[in-house]
Short mmCIF file of C-alpha atoms in Angstrom, two decimals:
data_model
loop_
_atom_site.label_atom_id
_atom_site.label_comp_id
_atom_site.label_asym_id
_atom_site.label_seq_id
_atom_site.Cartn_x
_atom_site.Cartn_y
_atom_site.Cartn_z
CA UNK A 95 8.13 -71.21 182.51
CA UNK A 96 6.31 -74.37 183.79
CA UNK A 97 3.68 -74.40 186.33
CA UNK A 98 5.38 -75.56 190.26
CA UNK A 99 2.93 -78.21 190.01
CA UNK A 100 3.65 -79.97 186.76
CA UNK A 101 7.64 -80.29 187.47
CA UNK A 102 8.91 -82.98 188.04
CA UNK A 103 11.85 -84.29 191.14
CA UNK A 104 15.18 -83.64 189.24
CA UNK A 105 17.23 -87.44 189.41
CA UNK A 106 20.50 -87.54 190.31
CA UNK A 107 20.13 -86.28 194.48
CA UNK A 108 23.87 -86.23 196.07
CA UNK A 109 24.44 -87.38 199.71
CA UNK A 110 26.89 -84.95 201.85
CA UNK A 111 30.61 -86.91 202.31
CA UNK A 112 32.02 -86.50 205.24
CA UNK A 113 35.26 -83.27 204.85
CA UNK A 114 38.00 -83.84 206.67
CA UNK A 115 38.25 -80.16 207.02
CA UNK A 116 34.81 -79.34 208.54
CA UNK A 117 36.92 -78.70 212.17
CA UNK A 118 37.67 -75.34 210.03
CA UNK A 119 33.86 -74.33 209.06
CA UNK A 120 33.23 -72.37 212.22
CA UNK A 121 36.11 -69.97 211.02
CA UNK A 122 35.61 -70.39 207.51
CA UNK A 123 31.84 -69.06 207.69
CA UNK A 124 33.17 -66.78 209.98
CA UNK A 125 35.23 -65.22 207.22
CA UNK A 126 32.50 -65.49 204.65
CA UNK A 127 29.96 -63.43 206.70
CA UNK A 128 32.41 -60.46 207.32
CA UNK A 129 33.52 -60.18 203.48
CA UNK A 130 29.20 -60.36 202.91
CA UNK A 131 29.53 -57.27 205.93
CA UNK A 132 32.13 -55.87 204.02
CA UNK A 133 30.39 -55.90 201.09
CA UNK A 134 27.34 -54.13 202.57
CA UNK A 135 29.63 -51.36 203.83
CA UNK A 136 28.96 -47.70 202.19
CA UNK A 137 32.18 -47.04 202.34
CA UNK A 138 33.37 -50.02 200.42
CA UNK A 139 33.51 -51.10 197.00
CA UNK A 140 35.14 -53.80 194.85
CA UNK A 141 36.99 -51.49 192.85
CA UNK A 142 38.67 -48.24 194.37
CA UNK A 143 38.50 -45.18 192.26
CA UNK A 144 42.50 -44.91 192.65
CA UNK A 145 42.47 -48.18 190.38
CA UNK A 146 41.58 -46.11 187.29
CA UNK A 147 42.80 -42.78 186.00
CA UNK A 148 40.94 -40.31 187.13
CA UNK A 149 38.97 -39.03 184.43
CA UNK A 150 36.13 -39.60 181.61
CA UNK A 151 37.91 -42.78 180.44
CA UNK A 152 38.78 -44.50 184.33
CA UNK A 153 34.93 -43.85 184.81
CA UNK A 154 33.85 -45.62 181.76
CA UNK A 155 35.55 -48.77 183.38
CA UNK A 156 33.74 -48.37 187.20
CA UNK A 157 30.46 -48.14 185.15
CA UNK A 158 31.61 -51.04 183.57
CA UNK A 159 32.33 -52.80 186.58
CA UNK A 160 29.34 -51.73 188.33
CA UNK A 161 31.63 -49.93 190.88
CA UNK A 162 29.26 -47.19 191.67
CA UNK A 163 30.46 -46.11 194.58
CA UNK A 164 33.62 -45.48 192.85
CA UNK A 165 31.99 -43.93 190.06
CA UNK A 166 30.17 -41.58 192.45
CA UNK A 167 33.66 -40.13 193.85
CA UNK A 168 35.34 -40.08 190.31
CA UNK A 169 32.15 -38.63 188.61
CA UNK A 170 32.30 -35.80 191.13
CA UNK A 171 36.36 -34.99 190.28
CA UNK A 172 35.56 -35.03 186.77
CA UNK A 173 32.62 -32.84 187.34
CA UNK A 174 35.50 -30.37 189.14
CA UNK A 175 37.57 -30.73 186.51
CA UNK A 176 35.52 -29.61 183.22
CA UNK A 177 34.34 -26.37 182.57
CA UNK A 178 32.05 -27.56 179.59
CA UNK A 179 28.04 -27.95 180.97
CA UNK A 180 27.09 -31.41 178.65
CA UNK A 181 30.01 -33.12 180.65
CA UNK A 182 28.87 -31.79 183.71
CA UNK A 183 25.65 -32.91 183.19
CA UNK A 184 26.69 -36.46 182.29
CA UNK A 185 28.98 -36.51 185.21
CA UNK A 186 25.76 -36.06 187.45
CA UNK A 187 24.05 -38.85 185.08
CA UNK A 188 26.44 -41.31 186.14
CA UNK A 189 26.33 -40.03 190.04
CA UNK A 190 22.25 -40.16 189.62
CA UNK A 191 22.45 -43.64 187.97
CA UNK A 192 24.59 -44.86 190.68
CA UNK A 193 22.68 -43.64 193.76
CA UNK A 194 19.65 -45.13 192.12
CA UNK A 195 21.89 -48.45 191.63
CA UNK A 196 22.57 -48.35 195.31
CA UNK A 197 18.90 -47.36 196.01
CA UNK A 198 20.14 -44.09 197.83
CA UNK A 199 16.86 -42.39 195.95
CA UNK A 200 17.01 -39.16 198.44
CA UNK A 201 20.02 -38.45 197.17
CA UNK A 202 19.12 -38.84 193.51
CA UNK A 203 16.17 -36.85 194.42
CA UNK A 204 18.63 -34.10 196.25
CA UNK A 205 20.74 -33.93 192.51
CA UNK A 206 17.93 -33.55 190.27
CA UNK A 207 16.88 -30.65 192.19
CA UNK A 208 19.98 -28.99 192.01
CA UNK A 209 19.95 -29.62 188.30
CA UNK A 210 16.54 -28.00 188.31
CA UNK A 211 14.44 -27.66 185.51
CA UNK A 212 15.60 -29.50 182.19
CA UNK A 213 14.14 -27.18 179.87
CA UNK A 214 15.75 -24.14 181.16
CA UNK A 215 17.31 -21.76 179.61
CA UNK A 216 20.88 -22.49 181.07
CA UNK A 217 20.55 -25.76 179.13
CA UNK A 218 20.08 -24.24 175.88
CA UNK A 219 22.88 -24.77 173.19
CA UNK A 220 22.19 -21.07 171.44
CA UNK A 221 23.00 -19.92 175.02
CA UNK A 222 25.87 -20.94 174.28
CA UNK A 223 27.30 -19.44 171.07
CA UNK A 224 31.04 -19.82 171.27
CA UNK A 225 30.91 -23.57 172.08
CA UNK A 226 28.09 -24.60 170.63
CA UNK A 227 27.74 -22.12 167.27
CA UNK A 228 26.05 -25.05 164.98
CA UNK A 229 24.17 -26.65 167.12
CA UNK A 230 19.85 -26.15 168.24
CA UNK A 231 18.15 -28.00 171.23
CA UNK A 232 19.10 -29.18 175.21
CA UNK A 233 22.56 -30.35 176.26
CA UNK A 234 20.26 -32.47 178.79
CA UNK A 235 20.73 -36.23 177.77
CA UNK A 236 17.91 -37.86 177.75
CA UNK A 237 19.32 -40.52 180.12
CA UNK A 238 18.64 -37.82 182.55
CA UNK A 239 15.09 -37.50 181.56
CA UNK A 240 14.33 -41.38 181.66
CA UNK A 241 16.15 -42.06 185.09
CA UNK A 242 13.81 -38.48 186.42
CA UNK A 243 10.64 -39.79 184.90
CA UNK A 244 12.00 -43.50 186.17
CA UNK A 245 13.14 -42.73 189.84
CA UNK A 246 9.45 -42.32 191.75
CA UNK A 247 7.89 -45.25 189.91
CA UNK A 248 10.87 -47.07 191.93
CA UNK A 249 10.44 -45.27 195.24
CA UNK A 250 6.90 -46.50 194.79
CA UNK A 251 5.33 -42.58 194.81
CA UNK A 252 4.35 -43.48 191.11
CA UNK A 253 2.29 -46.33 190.80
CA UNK A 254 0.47 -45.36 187.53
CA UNK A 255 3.82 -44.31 185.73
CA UNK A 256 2.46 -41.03 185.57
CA UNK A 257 6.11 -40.05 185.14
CA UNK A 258 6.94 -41.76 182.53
CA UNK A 259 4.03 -41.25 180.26
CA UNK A 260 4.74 -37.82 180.77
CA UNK A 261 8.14 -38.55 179.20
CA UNK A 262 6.43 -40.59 176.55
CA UNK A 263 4.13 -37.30 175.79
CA UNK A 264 6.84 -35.44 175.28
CA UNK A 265 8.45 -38.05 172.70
CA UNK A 266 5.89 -37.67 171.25
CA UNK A 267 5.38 -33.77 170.83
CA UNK A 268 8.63 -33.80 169.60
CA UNK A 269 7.74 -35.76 166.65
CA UNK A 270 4.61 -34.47 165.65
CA UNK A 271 6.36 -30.84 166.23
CA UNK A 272 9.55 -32.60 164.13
CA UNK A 273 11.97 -31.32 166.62
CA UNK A 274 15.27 -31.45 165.35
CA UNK A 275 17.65 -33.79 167.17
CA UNK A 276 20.82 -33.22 165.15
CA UNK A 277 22.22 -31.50 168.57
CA UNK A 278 24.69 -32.54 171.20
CA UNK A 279 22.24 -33.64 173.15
CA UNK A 280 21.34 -36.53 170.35
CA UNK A 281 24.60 -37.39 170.64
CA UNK A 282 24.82 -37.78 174.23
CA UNK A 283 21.68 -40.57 174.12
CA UNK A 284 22.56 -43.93 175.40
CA UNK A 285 21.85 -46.14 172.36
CA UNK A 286 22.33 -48.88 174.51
CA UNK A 287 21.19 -49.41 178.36
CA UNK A 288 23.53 -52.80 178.61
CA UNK A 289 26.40 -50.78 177.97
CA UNK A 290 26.77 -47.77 181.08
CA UNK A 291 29.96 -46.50 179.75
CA UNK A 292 27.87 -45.52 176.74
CA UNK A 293 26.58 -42.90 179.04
CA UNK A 294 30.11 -41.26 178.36
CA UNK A 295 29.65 -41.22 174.62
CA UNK A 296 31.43 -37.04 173.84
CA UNK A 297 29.68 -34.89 171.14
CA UNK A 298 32.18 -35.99 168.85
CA UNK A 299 32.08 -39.47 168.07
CA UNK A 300 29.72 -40.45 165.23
CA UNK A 301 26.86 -42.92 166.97
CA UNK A 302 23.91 -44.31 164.80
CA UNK A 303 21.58 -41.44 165.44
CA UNK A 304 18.08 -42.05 166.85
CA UNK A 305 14.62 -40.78 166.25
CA UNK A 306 11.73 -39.31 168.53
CA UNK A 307 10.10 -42.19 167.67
CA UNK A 308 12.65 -44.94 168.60
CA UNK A 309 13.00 -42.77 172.20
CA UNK A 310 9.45 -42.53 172.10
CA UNK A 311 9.28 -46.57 171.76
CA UNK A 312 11.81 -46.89 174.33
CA UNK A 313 10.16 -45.17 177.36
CA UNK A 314 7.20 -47.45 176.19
CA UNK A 315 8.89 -50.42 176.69
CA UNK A 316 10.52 -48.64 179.64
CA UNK A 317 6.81 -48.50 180.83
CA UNK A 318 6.06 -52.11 179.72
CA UNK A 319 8.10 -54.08 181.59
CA UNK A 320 7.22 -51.91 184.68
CA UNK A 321 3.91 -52.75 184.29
CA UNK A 322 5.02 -56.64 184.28
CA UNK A 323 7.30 -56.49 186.95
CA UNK A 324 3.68 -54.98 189.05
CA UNK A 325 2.27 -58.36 187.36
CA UNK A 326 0.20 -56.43 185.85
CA UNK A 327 0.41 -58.17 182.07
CA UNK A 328 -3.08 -56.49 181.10
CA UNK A 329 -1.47 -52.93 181.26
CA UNK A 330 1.68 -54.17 179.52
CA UNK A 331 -0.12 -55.65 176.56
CA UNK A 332 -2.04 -52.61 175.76
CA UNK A 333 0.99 -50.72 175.80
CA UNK A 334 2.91 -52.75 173.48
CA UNK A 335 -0.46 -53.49 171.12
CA UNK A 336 -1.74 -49.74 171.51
CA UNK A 337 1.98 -47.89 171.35
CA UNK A 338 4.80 -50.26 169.81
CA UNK A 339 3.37 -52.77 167.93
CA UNK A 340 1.63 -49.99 165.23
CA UNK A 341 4.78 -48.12 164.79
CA UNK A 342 7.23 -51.22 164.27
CA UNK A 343 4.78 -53.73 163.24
CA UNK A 344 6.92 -56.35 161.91
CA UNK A 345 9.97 -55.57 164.40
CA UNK A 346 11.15 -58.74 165.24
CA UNK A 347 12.17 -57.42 169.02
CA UNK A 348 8.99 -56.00 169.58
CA UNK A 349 6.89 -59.21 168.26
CA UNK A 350 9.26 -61.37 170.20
CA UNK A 351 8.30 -59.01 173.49
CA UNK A 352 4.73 -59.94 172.37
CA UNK A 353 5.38 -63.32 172.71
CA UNK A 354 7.20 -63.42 175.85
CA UNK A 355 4.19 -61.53 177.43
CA UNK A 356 1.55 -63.86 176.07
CA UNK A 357 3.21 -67.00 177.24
CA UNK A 358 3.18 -65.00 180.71
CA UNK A 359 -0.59 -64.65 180.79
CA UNK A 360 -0.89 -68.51 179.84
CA UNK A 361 -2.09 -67.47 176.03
CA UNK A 362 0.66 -70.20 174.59
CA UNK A 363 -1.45 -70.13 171.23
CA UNK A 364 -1.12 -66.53 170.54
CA UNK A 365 2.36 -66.73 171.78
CA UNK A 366 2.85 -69.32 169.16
CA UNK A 367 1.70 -66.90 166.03
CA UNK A 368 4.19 -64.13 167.16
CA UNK A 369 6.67 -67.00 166.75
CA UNK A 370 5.58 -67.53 163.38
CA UNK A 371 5.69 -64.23 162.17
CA UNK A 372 8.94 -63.90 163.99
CA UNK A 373 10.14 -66.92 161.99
CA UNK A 374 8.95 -65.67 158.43
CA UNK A 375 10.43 -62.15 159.23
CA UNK A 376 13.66 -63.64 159.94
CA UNK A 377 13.12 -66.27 156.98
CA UNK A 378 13.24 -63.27 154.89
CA UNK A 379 16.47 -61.13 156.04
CA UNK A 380 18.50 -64.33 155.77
CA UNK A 381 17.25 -64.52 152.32
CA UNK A 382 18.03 -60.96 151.55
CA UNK A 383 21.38 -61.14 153.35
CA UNK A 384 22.88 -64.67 153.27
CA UNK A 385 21.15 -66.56 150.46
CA UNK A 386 19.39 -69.15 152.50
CA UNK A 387 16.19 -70.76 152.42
CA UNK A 388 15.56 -71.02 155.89
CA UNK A 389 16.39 -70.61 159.50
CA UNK A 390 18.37 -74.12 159.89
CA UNK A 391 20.44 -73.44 156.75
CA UNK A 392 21.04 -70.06 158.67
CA UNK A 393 22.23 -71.49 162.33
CA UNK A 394 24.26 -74.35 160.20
CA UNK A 395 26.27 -71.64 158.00
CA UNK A 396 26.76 -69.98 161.14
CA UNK A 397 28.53 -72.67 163.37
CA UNK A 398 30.69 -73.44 160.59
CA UNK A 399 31.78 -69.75 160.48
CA UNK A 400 34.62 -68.25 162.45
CA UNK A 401 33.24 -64.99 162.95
CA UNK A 402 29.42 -64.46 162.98
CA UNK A 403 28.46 -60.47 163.12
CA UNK A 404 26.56 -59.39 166.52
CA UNK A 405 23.38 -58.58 164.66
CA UNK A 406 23.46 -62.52 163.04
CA UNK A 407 23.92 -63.88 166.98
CA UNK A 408 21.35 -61.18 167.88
CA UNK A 409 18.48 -63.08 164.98
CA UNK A 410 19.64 -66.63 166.08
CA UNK A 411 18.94 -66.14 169.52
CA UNK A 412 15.76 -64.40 169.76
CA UNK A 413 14.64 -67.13 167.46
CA UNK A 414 15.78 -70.18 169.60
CA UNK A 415 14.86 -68.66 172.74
CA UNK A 416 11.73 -67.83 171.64
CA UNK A 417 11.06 -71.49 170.48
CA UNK A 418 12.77 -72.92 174.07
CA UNK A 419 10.93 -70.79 176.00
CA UNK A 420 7.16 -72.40 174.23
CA UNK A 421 8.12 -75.85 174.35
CA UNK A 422 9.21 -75.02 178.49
CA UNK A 423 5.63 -73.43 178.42
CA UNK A 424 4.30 -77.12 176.92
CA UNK A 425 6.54 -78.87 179.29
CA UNK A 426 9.12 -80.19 176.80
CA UNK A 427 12.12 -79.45 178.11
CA UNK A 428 13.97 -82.09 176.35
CA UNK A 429 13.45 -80.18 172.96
CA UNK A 430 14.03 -76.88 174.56
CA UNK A 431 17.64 -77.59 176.35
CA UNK A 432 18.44 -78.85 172.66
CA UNK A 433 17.24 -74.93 171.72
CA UNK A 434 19.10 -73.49 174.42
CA UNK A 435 22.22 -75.90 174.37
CA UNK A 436 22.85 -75.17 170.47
CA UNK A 437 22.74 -71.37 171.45
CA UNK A 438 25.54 -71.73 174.75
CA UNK A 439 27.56 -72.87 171.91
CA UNK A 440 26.94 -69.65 169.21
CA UNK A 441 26.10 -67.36 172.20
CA UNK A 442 28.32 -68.71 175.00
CA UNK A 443 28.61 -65.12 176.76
CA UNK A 444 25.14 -64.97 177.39
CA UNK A 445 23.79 -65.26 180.80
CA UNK A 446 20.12 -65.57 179.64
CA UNK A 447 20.70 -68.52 177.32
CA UNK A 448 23.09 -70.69 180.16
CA UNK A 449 20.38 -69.56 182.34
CA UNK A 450 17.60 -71.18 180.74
CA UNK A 451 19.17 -74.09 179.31
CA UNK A 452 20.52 -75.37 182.95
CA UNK A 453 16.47 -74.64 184.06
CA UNK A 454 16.09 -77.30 181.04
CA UNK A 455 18.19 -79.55 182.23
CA UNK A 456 17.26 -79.29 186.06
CA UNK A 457 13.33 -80.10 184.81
CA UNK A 458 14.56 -82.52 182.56
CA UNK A 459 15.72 -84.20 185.59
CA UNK A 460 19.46 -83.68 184.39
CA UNK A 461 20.45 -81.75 188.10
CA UNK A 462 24.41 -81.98 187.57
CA UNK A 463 24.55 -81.09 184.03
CA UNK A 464 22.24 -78.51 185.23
CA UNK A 465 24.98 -77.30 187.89
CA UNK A 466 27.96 -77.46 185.72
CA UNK A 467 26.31 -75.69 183.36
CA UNK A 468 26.28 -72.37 185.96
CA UNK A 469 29.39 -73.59 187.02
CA UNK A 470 31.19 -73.69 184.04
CA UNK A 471 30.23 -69.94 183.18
CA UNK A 472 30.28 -68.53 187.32
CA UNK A 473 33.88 -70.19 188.09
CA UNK A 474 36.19 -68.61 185.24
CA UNK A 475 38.72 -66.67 186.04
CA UNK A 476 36.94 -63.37 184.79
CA UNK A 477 33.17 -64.05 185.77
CA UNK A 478 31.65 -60.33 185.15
CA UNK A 479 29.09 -60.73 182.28
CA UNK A 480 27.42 -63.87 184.55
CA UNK A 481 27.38 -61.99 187.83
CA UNK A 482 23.85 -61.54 187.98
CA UNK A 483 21.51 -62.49 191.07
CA UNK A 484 18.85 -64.85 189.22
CA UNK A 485 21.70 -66.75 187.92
CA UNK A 486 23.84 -67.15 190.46
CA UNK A 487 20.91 -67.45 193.23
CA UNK A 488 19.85 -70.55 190.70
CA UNK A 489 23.19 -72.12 191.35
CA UNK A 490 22.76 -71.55 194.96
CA UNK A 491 19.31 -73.72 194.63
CA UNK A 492 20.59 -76.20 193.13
CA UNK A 493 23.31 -76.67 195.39
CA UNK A 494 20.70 -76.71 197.98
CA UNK A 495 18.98 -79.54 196.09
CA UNK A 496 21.84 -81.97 195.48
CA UNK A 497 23.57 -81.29 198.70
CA UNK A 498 22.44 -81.92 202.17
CA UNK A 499 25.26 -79.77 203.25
CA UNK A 500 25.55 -76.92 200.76
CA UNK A 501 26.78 -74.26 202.78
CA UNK A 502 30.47 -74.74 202.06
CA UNK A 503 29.65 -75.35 198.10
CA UNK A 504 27.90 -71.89 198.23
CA UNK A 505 30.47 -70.20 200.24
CA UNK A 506 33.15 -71.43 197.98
CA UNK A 507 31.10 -69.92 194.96
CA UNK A 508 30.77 -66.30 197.30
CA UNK A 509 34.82 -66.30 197.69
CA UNK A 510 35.25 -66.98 194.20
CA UNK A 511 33.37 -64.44 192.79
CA UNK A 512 33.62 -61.57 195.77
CA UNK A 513 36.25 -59.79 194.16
CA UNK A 514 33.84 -59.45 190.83
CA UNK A 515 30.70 -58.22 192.41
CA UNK A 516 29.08 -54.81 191.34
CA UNK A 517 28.44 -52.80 194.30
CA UNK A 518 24.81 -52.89 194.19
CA UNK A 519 24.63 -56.88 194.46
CA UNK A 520 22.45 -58.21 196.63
CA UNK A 521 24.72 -61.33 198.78
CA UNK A 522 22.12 -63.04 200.35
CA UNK A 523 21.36 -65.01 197.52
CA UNK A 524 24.32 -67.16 198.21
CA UNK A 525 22.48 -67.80 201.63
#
């Protein structure tokens, strides 16, 4: 968050010893660059579809995992395998989501032409009165809609999001028209894009249902943080002020997204009254729900619990983070790696918060707390949930920093965690 020119040398710089086993690094690195070849391969992935059954549950796990060229082959069996459309069609969500993943967009392209139109009549539940007697509306999830209105804003034939406004018009037909979406198709909707084998939700089991206008809020943010990753923060505001902000005006999500955006554009003191309506929104659930007066009752009765409900964790760390990540904006990153450091504790399974608080530390000029704070989270024995590229390309830099020689300490990290990787991960950050 703090400007290149305003940070200051991290202490603490490490001179290369001398390894009596560098006679080995020729055929060491050697090693290392045909597992990264490997790893590039098409025809390779981490996790081999004949290491999960072979169905609707064994592909829940690749999606998981991130396998998706696994899930591709074991998508298309289970498409073989069903007779019912709604499963086909989620098969060829997961095979669409994966080629996208693996940036084969021709071939995503290719399926969602075969699928052809969404609002045909083949994809019609009263076409289908024997299966689906009860039941109005698409069997199309809208996954499928968001990754079609989502895939030529990536191949860079959409630069306006033409697509996806299109997909936000038709949120918002639905509403005014108040479509019904008690229908399978409601209850095929990914609630949740962290979790992929959500995509695999069946008709049956009972998910919190949505709304047209929290899909219709969705593809806005959808559009909002395409906008930022163009760098264009003047388009993103007006979509959040113009299309989210008056429907969920005291959402503490959206007003945090506010904030995070403002502090973007430099604007640190309208960043800072988000916070504060953030912090009186909050002020009040814990009220409601726990009895507490304010926010550092709150995080106290917390840590002294044994089990603290995801939606508690969920309040705590939007808060904190949204305080670290101002006072790394003012260039206090003392009082922010206290922020972030109180949250590894409540939130230790978060990549974002050990992210941020060893960024703390490195500006603090703390460089190996800063590393074994990535190290402590990268090197366990079951590393998934921190296997992200930022994160582990930020170890990588600081490696680069304390080390003269940090090849071997970043090809030690690559054959630790090369078993682990998702298909679609990008190795030369460890370069």
């Amino acid at each position: 968050m703090a400007e290149g020119n305003r940070v200051r040398l991290p202490s603490g710089i490490v001179e290369a010893q001398y390894d009596p086993l560098s006679g080995r690094t020729e055929a060491y690195r050697h090693n290392v660059q045909q597992l990264m070849a490997l790893h590039n391969d098409p025809s390779f992935s981490h996790h081999t579809p004949d290491k999960v059954t072979q169905d609707f549950e064994g592909l829940a796990v690749l999606l998981e995992k991130g396998a998706w060229k696994s899930v591709i082959k074991v998508a298309q069996k289970c498409m073989g395998q069903t007779a019912l459309l709604y499963q086909k069609l989620q098969c060829r969500l997961c095979i669409i989501l994966s080629l996208i993943k693996l940036k084969q967009f021709d071939g995503a392209e290719s399926d969602f032409r075969d699928i052809g139109e969404f609002d045909s009549a083949k994809y019609v539940c009263s076409n289908f009165p024997e299966t689906y007697a009860d039941k109005k509306g698409s069997l199309v999830p809208f996954n499928l809609r968001l990754l079609f209105a989502e895939l030529p804003v990536q191949m860079g034939k959409d630069p306006n999001c033409d697509s996806l406004y299109a997909l936000l018009e038709y949120c918002k037909q639905n509403m005014q028209e108040k479509v019904c979406l008690d229908t399978v198709q409601l209850k095929l909707i990914n609630q949740n894009t962290n979790t992929t084998a959500e995509l695999l939700s069946s008709p049956e089991k009972e998910i919190s249902p949505p709304t047209w206008s929290t899909l219709y809020c969705r593809v806005a943010y959808v559009i909002a943080t395409q906008h930022i990753q163009k760098g264009d923060l003047e388009a993103a505001l007006f979509v959040m002020q113009n299309l989210i902000l008056p429907r969920f005006p005291n959402e503490i999500h959206v007003l945090s997204a506010m904030l995070r955006i403002f502090l973007q554009a430099g604007n640190v003191a309208t960043a800072k009254s988000f916070l504060g309506r953030i912090e009186e929104s909050v002020r009040e659930i814990v009220s409601q729900k726990h009895g507490v007066d304010s926010i550092e009752e709150f995080v106290e009765k917390q840590e002294s619990s044994e089990e603290i409900s995801e939606e508690d964790l969920d309040i705590i760390s939007l808060v904190y983070c949204d305080r670290g990540f101002i006072k790394m904006t003012e260039d206090n990153f003392k009082e922010a790696s206290q922020f972030f450091e109180k949250l590894t504790k409540l939130c230790p399974e978060s990549p974002e918060v050990v992210s941020n608080y060893a960024l703390c530390l490195l500006y603090d000029g703390h460089l190996m707390e800063a590393i074994s704070a990535l190290e402590e989270q990268l090197y366990q024995q079951e590393p998934q949930a921190f296997i992200q590229e930022p994160l582990v390309f930020n170890l990588c830099s600081l490696y680069d920093l304390a080390w003269l020689n940090s090849s071997e300490k970043k090809e030690n990290l690559f054959l630790h965690l090369f078993p682990h990787l998702p298909d679609d991960f990008d190795v030369s950050v460890f370069k």
